[in-house]
Short mmCIF file of N, CA and C in Angstrom, two decimals:
data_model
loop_
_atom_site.label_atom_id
_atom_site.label_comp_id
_atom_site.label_asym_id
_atom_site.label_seq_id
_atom_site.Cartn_x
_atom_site.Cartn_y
_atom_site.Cartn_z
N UNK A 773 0.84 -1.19 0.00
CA UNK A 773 0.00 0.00 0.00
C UNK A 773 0.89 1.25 0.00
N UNK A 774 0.42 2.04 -0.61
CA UNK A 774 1.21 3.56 -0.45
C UNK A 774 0.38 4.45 -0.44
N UNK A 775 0.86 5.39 0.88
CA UNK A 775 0.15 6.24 1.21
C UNK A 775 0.58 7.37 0.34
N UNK A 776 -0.71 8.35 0.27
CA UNK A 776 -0.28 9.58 -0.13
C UNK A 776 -1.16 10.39 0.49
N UNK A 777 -0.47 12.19 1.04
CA UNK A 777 -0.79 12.56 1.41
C UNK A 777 -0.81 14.33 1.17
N UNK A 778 -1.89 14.88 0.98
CA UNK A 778 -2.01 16.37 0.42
C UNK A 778 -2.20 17.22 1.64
N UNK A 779 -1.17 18.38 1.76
CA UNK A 779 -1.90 19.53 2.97
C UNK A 779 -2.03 20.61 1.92
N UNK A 780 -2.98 21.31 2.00
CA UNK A 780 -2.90 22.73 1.37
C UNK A 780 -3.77 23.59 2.13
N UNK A 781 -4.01 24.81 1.54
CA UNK A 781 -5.05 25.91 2.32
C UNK A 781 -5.74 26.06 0.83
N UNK A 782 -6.77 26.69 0.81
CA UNK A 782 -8.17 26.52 -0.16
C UNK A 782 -8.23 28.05 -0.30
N UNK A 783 -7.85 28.77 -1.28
CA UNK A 783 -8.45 29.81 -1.92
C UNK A 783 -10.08 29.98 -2.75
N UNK A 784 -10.65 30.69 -2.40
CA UNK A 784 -12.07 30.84 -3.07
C UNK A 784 -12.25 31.69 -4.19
N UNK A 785 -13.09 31.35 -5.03
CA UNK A 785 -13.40 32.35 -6.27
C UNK A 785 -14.16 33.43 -6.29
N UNK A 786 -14.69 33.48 -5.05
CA UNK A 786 -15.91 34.79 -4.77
C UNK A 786 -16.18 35.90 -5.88
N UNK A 787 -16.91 35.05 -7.02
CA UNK A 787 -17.35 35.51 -7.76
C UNK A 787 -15.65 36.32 -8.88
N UNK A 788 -15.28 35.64 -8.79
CA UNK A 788 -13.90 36.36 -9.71
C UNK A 788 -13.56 35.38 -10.88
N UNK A 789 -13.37 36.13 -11.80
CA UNK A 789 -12.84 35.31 -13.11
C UNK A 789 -11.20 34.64 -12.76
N UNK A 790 -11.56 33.71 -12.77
CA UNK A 790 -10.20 32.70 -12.42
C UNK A 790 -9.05 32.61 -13.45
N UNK A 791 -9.23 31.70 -14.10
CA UNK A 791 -7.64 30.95 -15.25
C UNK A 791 -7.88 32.10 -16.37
N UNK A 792 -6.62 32.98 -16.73
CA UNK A 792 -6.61 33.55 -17.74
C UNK A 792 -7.04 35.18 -17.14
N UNK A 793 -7.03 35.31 -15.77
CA UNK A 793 -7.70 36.94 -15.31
C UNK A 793 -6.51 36.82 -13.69
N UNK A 794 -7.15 36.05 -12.61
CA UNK A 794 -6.51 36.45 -11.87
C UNK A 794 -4.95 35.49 -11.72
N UNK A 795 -5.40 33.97 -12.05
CA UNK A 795 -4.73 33.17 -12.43
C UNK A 795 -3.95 33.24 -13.80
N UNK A 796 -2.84 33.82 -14.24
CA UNK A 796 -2.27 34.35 -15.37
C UNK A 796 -1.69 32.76 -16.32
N UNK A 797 -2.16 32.87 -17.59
CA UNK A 797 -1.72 31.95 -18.58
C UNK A 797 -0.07 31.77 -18.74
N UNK A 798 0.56 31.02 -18.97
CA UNK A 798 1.82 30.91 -18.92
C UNK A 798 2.82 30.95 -17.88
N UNK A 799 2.42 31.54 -16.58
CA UNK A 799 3.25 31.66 -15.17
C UNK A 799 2.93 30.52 -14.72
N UNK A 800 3.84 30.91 -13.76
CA UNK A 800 4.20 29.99 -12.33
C UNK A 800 2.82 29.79 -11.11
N UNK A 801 2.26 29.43 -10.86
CA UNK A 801 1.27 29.63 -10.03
C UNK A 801 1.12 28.44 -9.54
N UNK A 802 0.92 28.81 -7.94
CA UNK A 802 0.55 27.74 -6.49
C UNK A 802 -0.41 27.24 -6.19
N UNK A 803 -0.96 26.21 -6.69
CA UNK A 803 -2.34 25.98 -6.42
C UNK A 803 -2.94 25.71 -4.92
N UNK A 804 -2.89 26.85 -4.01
CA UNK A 804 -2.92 27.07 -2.93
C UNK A 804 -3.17 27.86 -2.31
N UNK A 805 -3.28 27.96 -1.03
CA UNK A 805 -3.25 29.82 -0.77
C UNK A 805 -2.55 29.43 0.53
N UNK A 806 -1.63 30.60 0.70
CA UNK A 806 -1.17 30.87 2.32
C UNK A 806 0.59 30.20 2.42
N UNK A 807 0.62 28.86 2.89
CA UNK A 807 1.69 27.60 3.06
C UNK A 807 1.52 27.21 1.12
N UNK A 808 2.99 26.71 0.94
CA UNK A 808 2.85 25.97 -0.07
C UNK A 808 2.22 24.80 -0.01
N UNK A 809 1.28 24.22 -1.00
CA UNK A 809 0.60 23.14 -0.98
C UNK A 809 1.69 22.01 -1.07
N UNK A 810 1.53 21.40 -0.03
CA UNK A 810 2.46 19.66 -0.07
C UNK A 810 2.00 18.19 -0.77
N UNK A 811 2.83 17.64 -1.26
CA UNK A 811 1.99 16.29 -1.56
C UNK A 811 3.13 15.20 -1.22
N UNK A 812 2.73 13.83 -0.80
CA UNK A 812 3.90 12.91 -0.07
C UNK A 812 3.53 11.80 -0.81
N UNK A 813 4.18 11.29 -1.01
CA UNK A 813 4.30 9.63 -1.20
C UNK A 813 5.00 8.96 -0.07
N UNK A 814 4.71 7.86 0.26
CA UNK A 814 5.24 6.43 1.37
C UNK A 814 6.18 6.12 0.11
N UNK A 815 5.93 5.45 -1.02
CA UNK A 815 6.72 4.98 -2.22
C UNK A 815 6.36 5.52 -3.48
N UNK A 816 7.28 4.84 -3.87
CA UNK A 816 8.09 5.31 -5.45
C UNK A 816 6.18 5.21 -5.95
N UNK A 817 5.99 6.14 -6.66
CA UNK A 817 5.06 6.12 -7.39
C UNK A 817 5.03 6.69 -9.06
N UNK A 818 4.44 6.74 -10.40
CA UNK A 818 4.65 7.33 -11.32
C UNK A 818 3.38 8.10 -11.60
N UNK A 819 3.41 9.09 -11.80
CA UNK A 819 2.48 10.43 -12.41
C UNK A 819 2.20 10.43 -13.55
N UNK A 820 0.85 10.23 -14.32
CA UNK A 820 0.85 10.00 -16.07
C UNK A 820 2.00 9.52 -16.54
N UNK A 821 2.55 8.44 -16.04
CA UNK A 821 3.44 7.64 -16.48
C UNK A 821 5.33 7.77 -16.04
N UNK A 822 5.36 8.84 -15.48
CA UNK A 822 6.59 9.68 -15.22
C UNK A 822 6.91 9.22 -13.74
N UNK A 823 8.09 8.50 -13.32
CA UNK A 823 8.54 8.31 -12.47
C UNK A 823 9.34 9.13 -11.67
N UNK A 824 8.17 9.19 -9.93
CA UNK A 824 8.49 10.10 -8.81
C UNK A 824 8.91 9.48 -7.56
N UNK A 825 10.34 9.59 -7.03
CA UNK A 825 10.65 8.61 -5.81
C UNK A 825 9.61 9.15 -4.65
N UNK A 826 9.35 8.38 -3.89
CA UNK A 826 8.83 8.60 -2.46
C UNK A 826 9.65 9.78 -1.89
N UNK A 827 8.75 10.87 -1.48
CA UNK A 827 9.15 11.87 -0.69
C UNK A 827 8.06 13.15 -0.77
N UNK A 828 8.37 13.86 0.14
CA UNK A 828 7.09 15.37 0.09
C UNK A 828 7.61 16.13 -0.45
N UNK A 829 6.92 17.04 -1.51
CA UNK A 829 6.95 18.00 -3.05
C UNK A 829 6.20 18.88 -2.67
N UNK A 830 6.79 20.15 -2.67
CA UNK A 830 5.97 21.32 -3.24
C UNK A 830 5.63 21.20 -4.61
N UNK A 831 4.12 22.26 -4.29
CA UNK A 831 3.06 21.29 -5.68
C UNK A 831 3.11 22.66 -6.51
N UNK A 832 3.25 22.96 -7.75
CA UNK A 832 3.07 24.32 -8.02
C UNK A 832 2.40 23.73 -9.80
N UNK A 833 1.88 24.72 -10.86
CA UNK A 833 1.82 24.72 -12.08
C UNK A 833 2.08 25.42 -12.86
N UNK A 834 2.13 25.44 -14.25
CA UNK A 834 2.26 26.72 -15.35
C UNK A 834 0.79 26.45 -15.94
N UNK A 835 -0.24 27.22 -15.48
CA UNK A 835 -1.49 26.87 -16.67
C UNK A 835 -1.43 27.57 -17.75
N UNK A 836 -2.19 26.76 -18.88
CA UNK A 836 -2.45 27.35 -20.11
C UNK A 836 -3.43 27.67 -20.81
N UNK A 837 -4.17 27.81 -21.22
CA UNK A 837 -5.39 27.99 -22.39
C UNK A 837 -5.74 26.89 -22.77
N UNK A 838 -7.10 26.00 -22.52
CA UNK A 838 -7.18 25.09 -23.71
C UNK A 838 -7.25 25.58 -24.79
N UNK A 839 -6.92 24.57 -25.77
CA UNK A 839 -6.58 23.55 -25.82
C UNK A 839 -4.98 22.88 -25.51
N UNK A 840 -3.89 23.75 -24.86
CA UNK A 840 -2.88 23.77 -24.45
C UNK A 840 -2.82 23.18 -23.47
N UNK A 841 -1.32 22.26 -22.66
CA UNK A 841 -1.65 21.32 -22.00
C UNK A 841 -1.20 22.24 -20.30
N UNK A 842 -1.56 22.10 -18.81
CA UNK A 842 -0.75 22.39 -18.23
C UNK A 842 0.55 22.03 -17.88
N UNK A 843 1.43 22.53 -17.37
CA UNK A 843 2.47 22.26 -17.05
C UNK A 843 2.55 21.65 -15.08
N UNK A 844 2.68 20.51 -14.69
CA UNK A 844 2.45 20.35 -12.99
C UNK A 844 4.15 20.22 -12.78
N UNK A 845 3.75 20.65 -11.40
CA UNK A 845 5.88 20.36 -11.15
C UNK A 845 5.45 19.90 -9.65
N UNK A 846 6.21 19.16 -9.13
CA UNK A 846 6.29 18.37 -8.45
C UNK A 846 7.85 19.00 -7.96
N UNK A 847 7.99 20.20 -6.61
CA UNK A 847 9.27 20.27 -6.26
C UNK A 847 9.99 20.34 -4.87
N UNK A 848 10.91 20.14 -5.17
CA UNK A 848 11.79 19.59 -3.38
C UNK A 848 11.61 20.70 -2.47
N UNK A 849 11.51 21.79 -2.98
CA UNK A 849 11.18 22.91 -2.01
C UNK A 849 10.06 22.88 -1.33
N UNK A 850 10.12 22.47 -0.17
CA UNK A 850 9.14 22.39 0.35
C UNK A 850 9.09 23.30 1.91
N UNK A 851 8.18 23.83 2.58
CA UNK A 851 7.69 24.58 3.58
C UNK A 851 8.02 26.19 3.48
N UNK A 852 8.00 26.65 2.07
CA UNK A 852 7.94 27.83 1.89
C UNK A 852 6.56 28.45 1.91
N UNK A 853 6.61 29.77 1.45
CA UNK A 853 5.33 30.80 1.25
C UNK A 853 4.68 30.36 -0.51
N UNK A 854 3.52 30.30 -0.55
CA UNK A 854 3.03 29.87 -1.97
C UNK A 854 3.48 30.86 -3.09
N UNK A 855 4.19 32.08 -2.40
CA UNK A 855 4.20 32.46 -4.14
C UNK A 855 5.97 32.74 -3.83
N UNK A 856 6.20 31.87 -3.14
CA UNK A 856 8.09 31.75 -3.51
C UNK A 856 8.37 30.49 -4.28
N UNK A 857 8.35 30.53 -5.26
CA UNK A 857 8.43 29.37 -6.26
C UNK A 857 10.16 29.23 -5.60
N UNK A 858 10.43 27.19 -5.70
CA UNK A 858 12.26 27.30 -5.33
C UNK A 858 12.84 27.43 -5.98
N UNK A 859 12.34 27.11 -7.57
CA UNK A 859 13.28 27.52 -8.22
C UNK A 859 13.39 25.71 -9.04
N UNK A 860 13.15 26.16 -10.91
CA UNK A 860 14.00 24.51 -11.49
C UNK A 860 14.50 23.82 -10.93
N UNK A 861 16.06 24.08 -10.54
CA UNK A 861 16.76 23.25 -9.54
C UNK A 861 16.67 22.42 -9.11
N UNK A 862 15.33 22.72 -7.57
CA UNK A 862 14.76 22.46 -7.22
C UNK A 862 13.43 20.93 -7.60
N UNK A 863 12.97 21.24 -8.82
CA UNK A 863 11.90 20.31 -9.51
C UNK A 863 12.12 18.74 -9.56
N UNK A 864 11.71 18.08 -8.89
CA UNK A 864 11.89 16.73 -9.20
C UNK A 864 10.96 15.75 -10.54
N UNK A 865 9.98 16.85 -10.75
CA UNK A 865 8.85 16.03 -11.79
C UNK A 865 8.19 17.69 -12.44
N UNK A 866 8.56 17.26 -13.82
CA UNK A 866 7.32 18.25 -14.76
C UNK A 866 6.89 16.96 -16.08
N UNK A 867 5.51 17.37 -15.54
CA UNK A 867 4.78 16.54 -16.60
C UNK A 867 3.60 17.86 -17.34
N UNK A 868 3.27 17.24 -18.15
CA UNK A 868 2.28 18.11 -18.84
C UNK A 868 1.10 17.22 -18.97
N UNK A 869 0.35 18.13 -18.05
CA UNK A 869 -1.48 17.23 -17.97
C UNK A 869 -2.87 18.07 -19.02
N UNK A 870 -3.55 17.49 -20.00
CA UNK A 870 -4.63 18.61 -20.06
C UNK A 870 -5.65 18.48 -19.42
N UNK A 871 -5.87 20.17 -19.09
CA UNK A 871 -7.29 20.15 -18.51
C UNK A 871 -8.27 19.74 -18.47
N UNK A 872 -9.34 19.56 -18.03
CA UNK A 872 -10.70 19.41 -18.38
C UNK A 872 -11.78 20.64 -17.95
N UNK A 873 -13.20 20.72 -18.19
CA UNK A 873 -14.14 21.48 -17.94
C UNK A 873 -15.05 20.86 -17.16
N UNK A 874 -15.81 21.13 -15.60
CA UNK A 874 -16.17 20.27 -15.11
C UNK A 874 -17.23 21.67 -14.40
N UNK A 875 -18.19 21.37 -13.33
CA UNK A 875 -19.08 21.97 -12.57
C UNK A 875 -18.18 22.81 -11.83
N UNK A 876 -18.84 23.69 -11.51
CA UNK A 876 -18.35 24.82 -11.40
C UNK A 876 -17.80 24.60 -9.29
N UNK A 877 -16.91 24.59 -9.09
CA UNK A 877 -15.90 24.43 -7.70
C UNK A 877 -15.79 26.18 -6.81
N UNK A 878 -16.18 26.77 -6.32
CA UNK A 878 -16.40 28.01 -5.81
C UNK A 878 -14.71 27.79 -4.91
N UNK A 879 -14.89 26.31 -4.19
CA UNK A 879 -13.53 26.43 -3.45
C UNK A 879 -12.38 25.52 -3.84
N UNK A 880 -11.04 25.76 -3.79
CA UNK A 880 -10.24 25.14 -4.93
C UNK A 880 -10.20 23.67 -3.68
N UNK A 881 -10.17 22.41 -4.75
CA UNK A 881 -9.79 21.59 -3.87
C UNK A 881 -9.24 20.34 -4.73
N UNK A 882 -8.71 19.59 -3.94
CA UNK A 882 -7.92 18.29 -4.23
C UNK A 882 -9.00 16.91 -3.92
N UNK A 883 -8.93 15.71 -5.14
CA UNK A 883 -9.82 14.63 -4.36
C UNK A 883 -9.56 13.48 -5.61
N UNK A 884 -10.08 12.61 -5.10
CA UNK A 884 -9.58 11.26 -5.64
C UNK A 884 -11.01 10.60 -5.69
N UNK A 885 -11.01 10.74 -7.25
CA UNK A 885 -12.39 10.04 -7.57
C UNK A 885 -12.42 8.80 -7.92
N UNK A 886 -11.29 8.35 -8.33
CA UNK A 886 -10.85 6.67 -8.57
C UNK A 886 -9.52 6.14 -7.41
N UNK A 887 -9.54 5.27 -7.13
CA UNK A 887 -8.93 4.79 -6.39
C UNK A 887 -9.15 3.29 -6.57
N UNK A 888 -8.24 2.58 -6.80
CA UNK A 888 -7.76 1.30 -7.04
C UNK A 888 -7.21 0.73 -6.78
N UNK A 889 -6.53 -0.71 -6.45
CA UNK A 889 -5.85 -1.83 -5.91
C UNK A 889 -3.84 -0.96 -5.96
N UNK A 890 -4.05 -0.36 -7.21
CA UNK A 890 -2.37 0.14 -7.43
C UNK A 890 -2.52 1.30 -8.06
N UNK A 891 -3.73 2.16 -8.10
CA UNK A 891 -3.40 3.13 -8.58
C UNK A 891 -4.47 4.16 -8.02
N UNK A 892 -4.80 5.30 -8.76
CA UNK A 892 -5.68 6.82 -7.88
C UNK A 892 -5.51 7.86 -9.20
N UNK A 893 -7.25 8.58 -9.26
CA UNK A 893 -6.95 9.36 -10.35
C UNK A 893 -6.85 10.59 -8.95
N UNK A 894 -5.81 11.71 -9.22
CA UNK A 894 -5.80 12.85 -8.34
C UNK A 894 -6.53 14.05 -9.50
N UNK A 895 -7.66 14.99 -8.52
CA UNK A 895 -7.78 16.06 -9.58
C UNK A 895 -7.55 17.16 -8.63
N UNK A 896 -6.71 18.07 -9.43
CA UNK A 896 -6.84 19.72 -8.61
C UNK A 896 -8.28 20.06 -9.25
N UNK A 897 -9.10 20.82 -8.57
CA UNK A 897 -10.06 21.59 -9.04
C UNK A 897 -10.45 23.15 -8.71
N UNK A 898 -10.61 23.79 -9.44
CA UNK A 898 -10.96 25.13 -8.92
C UNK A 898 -12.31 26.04 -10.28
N UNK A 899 -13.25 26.61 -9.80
CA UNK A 899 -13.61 27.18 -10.75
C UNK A 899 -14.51 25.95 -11.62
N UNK A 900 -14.16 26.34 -12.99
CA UNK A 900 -14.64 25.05 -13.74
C UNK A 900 -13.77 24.13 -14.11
N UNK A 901 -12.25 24.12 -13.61
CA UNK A 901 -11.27 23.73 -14.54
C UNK A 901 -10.61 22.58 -13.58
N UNK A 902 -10.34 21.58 -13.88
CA UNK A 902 -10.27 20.14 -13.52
C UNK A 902 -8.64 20.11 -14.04
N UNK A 903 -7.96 19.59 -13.45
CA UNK A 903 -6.58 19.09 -13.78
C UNK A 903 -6.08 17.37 -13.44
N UNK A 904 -6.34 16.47 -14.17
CA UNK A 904 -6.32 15.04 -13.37
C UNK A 904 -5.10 14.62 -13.59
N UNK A 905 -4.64 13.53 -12.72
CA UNK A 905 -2.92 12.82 -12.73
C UNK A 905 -3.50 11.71 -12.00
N UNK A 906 -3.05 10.82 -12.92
CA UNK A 906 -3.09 9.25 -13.04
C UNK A 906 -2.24 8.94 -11.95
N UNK A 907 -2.00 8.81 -10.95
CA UNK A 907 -1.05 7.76 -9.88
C UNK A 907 -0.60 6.43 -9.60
N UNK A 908 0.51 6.07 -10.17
CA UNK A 908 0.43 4.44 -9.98
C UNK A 908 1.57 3.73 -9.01
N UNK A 909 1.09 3.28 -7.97
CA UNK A 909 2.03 2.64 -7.38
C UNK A 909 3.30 1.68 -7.67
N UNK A 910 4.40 1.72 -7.76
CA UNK A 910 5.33 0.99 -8.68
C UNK A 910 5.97 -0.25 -7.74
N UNK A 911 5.85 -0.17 -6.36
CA UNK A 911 6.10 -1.16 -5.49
C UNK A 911 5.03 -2.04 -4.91
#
């Protein structure tokens, strides 16, 4: 079994135009508010196919425009402020996920709608915009 585990703080949309207004196309952005959002693995796990050793990641993205894909990074910097990105260096995993369009999320959140014997679909959500990553246990 491998655990995984998400802390973040939840930013709200209170009525504000999100991806592409306050959320800027092409930057760096924390899908978080406050603490950088964390994510852990117990073990080695792979992300849409991309192999990530066991350990806790600051979670950050580059969004884009559909039909353009996002950019997720997965990085070692971890227990900073959400908008101190650590820096490439830093990055242990960039994969490129595309979005989806889904019901409308007022508060941003993380959740696992599949979950399986060796694997977990993860989605960020905020707004209308869905970001999913395939998780597969490799041990």
């Amino acid at each position: 079994m491998t655990d995984i585990a998400i802390s973040y703080n939840r930013p709200v949309a209170r009525g504000r135009e999100l991806f592409g207004s306050l959320v800027r196309w092409g930057h760096i952005w924390h899908p978080g508010a406050d603490s950088a959002t964390t994510i852990s693995f117990s073990k080695d796990v792979t992300i849409d196919g991309h192999a990530l050793a066991a350990g806790r990641y600051s979670l950050w993205t580059i969004p884009d425009a559909p039909p353009k894909p996002w950019t997720v990074i997965f990085n070692r910097g971890v227990g900073g402020w959400h908008t101190n990105y650590p820096g490439e260096s830093q990055d242990a995993l960039r994969i490129s996920v595309s979005s989806e369009t889904g019901p409308h999320m007022e508060t941003l959140t993380y959740y696992f709608p599949v979950v399986d014997a060796d694997s977990a679909v993860l989605r960020l959500q905020w707004g209308t915009v869905i970001v999913p990553m395939k998780i597969k246990a490799t041990q």
